[in-house]
mmCIF file of C-alpha atoms in Angstrom:
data_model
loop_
_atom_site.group_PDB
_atom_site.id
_atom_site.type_symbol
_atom_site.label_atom_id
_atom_site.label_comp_id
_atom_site.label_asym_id
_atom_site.label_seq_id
_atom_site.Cartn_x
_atom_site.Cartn_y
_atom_site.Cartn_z
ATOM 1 C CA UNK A 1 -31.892 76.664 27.842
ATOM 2 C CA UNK A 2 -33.851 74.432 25.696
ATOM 3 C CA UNK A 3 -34.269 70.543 26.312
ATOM 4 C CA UNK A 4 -32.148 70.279 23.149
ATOM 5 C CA UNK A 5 -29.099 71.524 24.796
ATOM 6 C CA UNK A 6 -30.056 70.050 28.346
ATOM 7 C CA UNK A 7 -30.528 67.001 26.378
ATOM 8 C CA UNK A 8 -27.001 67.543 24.486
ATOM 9 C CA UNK A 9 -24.578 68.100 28.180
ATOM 10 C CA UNK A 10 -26.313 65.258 30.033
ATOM 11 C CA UNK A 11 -24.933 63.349 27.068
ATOM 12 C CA UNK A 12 -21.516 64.926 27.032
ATOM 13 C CA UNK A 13 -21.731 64.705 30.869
ATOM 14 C CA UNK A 14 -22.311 60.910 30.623
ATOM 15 C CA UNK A 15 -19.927 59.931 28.405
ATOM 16 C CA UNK A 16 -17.054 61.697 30.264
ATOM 17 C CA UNK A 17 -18.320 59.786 33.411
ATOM 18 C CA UNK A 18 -18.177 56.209 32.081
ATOM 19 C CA UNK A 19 -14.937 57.670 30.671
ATOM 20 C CA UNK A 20 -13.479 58.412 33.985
ATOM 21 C CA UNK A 21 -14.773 55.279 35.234
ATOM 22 C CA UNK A 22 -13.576 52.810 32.582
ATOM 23 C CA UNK A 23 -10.058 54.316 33.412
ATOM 24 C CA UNK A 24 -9.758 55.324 36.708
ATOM 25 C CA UNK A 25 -8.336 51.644 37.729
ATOM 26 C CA UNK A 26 -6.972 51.029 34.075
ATOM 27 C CA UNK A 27 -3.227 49.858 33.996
ATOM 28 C CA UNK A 28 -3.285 49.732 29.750
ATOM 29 C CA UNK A 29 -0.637 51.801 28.805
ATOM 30 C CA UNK A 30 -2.921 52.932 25.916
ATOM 31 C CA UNK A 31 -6.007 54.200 28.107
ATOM 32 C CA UNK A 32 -4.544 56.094 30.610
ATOM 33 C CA UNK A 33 -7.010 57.325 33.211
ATOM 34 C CA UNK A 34 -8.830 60.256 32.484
ATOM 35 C CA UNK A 35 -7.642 62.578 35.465
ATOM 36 C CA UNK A 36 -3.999 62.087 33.747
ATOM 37 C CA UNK A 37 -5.384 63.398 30.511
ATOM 38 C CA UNK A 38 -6.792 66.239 31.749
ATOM 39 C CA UNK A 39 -3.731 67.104 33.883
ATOM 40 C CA UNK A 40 -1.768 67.168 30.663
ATOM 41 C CA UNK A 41 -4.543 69.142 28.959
ATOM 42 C CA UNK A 42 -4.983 72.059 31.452
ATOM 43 C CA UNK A 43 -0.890 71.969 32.033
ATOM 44 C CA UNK A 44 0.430 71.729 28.731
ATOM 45 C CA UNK A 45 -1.840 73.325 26.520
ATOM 46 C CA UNK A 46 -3.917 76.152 28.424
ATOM 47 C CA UNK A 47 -1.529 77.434 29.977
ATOM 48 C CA UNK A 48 2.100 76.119 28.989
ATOM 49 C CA UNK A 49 4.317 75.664 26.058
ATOM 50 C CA UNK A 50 1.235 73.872 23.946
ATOM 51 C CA UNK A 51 -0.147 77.091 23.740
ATOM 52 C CA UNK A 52 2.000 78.728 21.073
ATOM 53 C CA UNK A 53 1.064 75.147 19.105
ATOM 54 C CA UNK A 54 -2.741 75.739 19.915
ATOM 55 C CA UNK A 55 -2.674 79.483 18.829
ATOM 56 C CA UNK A 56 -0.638 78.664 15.426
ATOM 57 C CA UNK A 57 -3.095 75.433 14.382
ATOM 58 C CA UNK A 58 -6.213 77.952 15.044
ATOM 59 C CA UNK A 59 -4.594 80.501 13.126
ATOM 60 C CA UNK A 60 -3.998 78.809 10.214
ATOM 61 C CA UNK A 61 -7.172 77.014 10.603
ATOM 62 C CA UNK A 62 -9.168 80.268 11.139
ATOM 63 C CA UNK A 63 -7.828 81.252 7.460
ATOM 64 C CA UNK A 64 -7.847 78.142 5.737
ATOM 65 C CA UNK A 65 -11.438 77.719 6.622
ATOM 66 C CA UNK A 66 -12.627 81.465 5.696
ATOM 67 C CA UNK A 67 -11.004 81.324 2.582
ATOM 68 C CA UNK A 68 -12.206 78.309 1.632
ATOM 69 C CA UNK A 69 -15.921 79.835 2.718
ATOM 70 C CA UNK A 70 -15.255 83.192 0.904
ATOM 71 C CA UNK A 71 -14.340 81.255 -2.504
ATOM 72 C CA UNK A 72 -16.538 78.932 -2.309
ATOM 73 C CA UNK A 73 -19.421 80.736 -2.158
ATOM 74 C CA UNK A 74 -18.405 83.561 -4.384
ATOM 75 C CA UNK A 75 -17.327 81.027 -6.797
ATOM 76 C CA UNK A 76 -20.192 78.528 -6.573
ATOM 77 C CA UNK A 77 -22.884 81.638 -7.182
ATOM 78 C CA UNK A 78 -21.530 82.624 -10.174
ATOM 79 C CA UNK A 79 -20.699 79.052 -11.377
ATOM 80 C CA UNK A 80 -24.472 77.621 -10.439
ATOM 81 C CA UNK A 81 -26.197 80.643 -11.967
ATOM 82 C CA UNK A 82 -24.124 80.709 -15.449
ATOM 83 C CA UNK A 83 -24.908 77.454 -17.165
ATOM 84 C CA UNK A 84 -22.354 77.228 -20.200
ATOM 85 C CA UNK A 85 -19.979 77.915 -16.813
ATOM 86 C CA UNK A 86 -21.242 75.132 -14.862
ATOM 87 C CA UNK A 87 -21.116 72.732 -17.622
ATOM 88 C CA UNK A 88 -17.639 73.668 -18.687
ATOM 89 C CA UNK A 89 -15.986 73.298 -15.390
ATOM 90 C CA UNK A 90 -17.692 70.584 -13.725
ATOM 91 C CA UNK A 91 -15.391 67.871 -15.402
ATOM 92 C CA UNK A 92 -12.497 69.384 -13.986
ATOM 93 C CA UNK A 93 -13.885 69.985 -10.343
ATOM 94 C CA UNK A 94 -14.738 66.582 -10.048
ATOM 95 C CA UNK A 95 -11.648 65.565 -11.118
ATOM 96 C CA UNK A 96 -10.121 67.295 -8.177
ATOM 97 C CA UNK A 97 -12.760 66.694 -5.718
ATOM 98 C CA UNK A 98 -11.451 63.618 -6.472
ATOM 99 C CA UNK A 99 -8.037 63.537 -5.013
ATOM 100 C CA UNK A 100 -7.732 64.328 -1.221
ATOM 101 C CA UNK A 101 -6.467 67.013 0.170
ATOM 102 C CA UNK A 102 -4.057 64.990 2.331
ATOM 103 C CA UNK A 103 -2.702 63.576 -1.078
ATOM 104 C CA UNK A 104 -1.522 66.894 -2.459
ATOM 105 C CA UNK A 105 0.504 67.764 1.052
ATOM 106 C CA UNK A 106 4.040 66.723 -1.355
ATOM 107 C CA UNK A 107 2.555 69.378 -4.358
ATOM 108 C CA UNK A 108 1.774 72.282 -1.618
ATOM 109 C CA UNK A 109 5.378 71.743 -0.002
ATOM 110 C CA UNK A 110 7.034 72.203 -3.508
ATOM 111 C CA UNK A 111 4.754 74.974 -4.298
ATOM 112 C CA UNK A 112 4.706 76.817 -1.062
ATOM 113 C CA UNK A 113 7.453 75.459 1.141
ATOM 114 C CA UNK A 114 6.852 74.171 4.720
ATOM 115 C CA UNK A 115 5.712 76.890 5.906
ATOM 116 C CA UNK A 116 2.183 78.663 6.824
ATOM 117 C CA UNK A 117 1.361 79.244 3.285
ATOM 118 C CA UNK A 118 1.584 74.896 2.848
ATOM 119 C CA UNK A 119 -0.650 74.691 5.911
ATOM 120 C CA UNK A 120 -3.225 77.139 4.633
ATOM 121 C CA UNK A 121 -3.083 76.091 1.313
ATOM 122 C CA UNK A 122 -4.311 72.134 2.090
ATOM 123 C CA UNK A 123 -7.072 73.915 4.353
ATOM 124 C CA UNK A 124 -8.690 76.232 2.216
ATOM 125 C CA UNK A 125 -8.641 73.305 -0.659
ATOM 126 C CA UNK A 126 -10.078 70.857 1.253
ATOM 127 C CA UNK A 127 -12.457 72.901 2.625
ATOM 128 C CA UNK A 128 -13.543 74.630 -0.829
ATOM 129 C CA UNK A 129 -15.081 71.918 -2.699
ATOM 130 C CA UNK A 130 -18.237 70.632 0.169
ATOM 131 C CA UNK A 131 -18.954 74.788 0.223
ATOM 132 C CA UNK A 132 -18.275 75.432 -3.487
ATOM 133 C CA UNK A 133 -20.437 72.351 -4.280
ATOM 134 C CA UNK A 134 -23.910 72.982 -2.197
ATOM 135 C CA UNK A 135 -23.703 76.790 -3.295
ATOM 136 C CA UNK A 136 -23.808 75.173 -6.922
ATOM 137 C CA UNK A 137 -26.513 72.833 -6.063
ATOM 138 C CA UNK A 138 -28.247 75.391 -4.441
ATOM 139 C CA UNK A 139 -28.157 77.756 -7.167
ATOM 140 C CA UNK A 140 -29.481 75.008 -9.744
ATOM 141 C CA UNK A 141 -32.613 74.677 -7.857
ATOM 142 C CA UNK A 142 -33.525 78.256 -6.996
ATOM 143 C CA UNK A 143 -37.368 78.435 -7.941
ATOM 144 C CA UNK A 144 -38.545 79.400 -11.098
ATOM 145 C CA UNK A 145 -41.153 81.787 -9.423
ATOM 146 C CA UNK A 146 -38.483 83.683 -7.713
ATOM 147 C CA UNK A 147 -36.448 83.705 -10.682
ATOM 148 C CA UNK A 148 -39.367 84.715 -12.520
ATOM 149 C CA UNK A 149 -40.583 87.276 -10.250
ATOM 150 C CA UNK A 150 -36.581 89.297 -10.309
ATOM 151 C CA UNK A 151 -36.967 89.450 -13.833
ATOM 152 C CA UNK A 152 -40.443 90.513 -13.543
ATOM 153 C CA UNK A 153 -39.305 94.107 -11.113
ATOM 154 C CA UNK A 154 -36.112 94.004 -12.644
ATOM 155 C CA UNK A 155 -33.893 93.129 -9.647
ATOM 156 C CA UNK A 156 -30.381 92.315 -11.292
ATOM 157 C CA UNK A 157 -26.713 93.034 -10.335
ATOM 158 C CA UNK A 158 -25.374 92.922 -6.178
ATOM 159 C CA UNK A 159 -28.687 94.048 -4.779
ATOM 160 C CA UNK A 160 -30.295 90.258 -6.332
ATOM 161 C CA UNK A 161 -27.329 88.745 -5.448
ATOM 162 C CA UNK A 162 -27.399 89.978 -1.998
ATOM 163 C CA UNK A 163 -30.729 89.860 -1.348
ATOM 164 C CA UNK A 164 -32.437 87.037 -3.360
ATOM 165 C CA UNK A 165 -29.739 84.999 -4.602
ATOM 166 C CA UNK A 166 -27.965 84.691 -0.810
ATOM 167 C CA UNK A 167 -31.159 84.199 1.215
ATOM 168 C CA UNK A 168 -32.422 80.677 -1.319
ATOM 169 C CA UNK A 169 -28.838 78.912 -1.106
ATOM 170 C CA UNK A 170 -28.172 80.026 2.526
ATOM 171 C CA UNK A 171 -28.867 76.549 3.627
ATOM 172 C CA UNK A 172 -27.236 75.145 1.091
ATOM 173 C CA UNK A 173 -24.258 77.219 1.860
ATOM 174 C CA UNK A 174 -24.635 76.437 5.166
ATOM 175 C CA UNK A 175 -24.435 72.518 5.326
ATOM 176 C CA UNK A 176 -21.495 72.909 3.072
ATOM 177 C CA UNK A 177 -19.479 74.924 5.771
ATOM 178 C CA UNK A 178 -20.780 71.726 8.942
ATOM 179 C CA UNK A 179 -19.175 69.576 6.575
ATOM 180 C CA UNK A 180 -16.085 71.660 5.894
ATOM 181 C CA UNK A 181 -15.578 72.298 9.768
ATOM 182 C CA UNK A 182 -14.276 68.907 10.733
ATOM 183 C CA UNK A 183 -12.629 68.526 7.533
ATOM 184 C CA UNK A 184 -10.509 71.896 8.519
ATOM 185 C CA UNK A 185 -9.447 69.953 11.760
ATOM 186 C CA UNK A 186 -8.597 67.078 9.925
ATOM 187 C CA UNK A 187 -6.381 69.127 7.243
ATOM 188 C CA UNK A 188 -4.755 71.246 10.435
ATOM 189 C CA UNK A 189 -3.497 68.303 11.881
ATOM 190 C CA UNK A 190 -2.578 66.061 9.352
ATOM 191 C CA UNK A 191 -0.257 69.141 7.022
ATOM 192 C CA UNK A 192 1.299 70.013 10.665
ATOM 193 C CA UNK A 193 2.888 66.509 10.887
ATOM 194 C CA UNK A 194 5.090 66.594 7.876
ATOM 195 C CA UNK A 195 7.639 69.276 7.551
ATOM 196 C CA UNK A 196 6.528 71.167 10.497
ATOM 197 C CA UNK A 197 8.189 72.079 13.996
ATOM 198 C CA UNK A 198 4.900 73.953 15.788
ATOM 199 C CA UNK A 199 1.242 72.911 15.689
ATOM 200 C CA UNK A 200 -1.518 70.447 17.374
ATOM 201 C CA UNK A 201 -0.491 67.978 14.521
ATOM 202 C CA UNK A 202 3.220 68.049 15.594
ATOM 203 C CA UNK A 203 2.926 67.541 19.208
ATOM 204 C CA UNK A 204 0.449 64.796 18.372
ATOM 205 C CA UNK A 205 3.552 62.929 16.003
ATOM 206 C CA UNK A 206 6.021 63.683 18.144
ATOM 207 C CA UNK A 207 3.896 61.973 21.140
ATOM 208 C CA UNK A 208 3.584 59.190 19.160
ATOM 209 C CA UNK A 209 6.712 58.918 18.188
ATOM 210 C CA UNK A 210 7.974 59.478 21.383
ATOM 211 C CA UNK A 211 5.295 57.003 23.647
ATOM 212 C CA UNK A 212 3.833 59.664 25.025
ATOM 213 C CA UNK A 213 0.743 57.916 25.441
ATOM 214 C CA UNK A 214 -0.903 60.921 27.796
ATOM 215 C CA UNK A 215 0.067 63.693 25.195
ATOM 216 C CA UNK A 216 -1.468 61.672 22.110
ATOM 217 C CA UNK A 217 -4.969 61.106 24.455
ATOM 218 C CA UNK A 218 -4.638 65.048 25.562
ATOM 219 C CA UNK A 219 -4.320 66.170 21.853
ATOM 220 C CA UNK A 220 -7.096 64.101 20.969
ATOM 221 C CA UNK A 221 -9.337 65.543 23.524
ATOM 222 C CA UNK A 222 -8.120 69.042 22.848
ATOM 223 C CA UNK A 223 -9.098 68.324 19.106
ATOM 224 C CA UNK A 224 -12.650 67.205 20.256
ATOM 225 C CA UNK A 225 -13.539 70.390 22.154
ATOM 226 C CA UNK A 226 -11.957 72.732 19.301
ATOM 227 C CA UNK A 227 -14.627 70.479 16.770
ATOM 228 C CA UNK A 228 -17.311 71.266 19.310
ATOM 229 C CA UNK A 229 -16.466 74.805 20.157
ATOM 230 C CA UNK A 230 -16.667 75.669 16.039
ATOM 231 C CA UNK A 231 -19.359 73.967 15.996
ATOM 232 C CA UNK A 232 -21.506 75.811 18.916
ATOM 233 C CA UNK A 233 -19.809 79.226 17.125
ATOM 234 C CA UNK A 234 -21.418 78.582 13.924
ATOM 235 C CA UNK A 235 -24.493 77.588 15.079
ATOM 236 C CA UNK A 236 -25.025 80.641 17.128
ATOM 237 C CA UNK A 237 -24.425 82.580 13.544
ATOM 238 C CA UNK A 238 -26.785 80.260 11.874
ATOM 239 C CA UNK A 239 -29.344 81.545 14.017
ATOM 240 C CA UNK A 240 -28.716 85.236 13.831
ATOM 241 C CA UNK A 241 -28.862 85.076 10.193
ATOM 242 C CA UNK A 242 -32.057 82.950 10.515
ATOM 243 C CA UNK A 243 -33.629 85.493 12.534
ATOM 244 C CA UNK A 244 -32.400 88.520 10.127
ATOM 245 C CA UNK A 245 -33.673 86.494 6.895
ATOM 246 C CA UNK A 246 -36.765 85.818 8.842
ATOM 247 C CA UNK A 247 -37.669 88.894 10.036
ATOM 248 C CA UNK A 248 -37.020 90.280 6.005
#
């Protein structure tokens, strides 16, 4: 373990124990003490009825977010490496970009309905444009000299996409799916409250709704560790494809 990481759960530890102790004694119905919160979080959603909600939000979440990563980066290579392309569409992405996601909830539930497909939908769009939008950048500023040097052994078609291309925008590509991580949260929660009967984002509204003051503080945590667990997952692939890129 690297002092990194030791460095990163003595944090993590620390901030849950001036948590525990702001709240222990607290009598404000809006910070409930922290043993409370994770009663409700171990009971409710590892191992009761929040699970079916927990299962359905990762779900959709899981292919909202690979869509998103799929088309984005399949789009923004071809896009950032055709240049009448890039010039003709940009106009209309960032017109798009433009609007949130969250805004076009309404549009997805006449398109799709209220189910999965709405959910899915206001993932994968939100999520597209950070990834579609490095890959592009990334593209524009692949060197010259490599560029150059394909040309020069005649590397063209998949194998230069694959292996030239893919290795010069990987970080590009990369930052754009951090970004789009927290955003997918967001976008899970926030389509699940309107229309919807089962997800993270509907126990949440109905807590609030209700006063359920220990619910809304459990989602919230629950949401935290998800954002971290994604987080730790895609930085263990970051380094596995560092170390096959390096060792080519």
């Amino acid at each position: 373990m690297n002092r990194r990481t030791l460095l990163g759960l003595l944090g993590a530890v620390l901030a849950l124990a001036a948590w525990w102790a702001t709240s222990a004694a607290s009598t404000n119905p809006y910070y409930p003490p922290l043993p409370r919160v994770l009663d409700n979080l171990l009971e409710y959603w590892l191992g009761g009825a929040g699970t079916e909600h927990l299962v359905d939000s990762v779900r959709n979440l899981a292919v909202g977010l690979s869509l998103a990563v799929v088309l984005g980066i399949g789009l923004g290579m071809l896009i950032g490496q055709v240049r009448w392309l890039d010039r003709a569409v940009a106009p209309t992405f960032e017109f798009v970009r433009a609007i949130p996601a969250t805004a076009l909830i309404p549009f997805a539930m006449v398109l799709f309905g209220l189910g999965t497909s709405m959910k899915i939908f206001i993932i994968a769009l939100g999520c597209f444009f950070p990834i579609l939008l490095n890959v592009i950048d990334g593209c524009r500023q692949l060197p010259a000299t490599l560029l150059d040097t394909t040309r020069s052994f005649g590397i063209t078609g998949w194998f230069r996409q694959l292996h030239v291309v893919g290795p010069a925008i990987y970080p590009r590509a990369a930052a754009g799916i951090r970004i789009a991580i927290p955003l997918a949260l967001i976008l899970v929660v926030t389509s699940e409250m309107t229309g919807s009967r089962i997800g993270i984002g509907f126990v949440l509204w109905t807590a609030q709704t209700s006063f359920n003051i220990v619910a809304v503080w459990g989602a919230i945590l629950l949401l935290g560790i998800l954002g971290l667990v994604l987080n730790l997952l895609f930085g263990a692939v970051e380094r596995l494809t560092d170390r096959r890129y390096h060792r080519a």
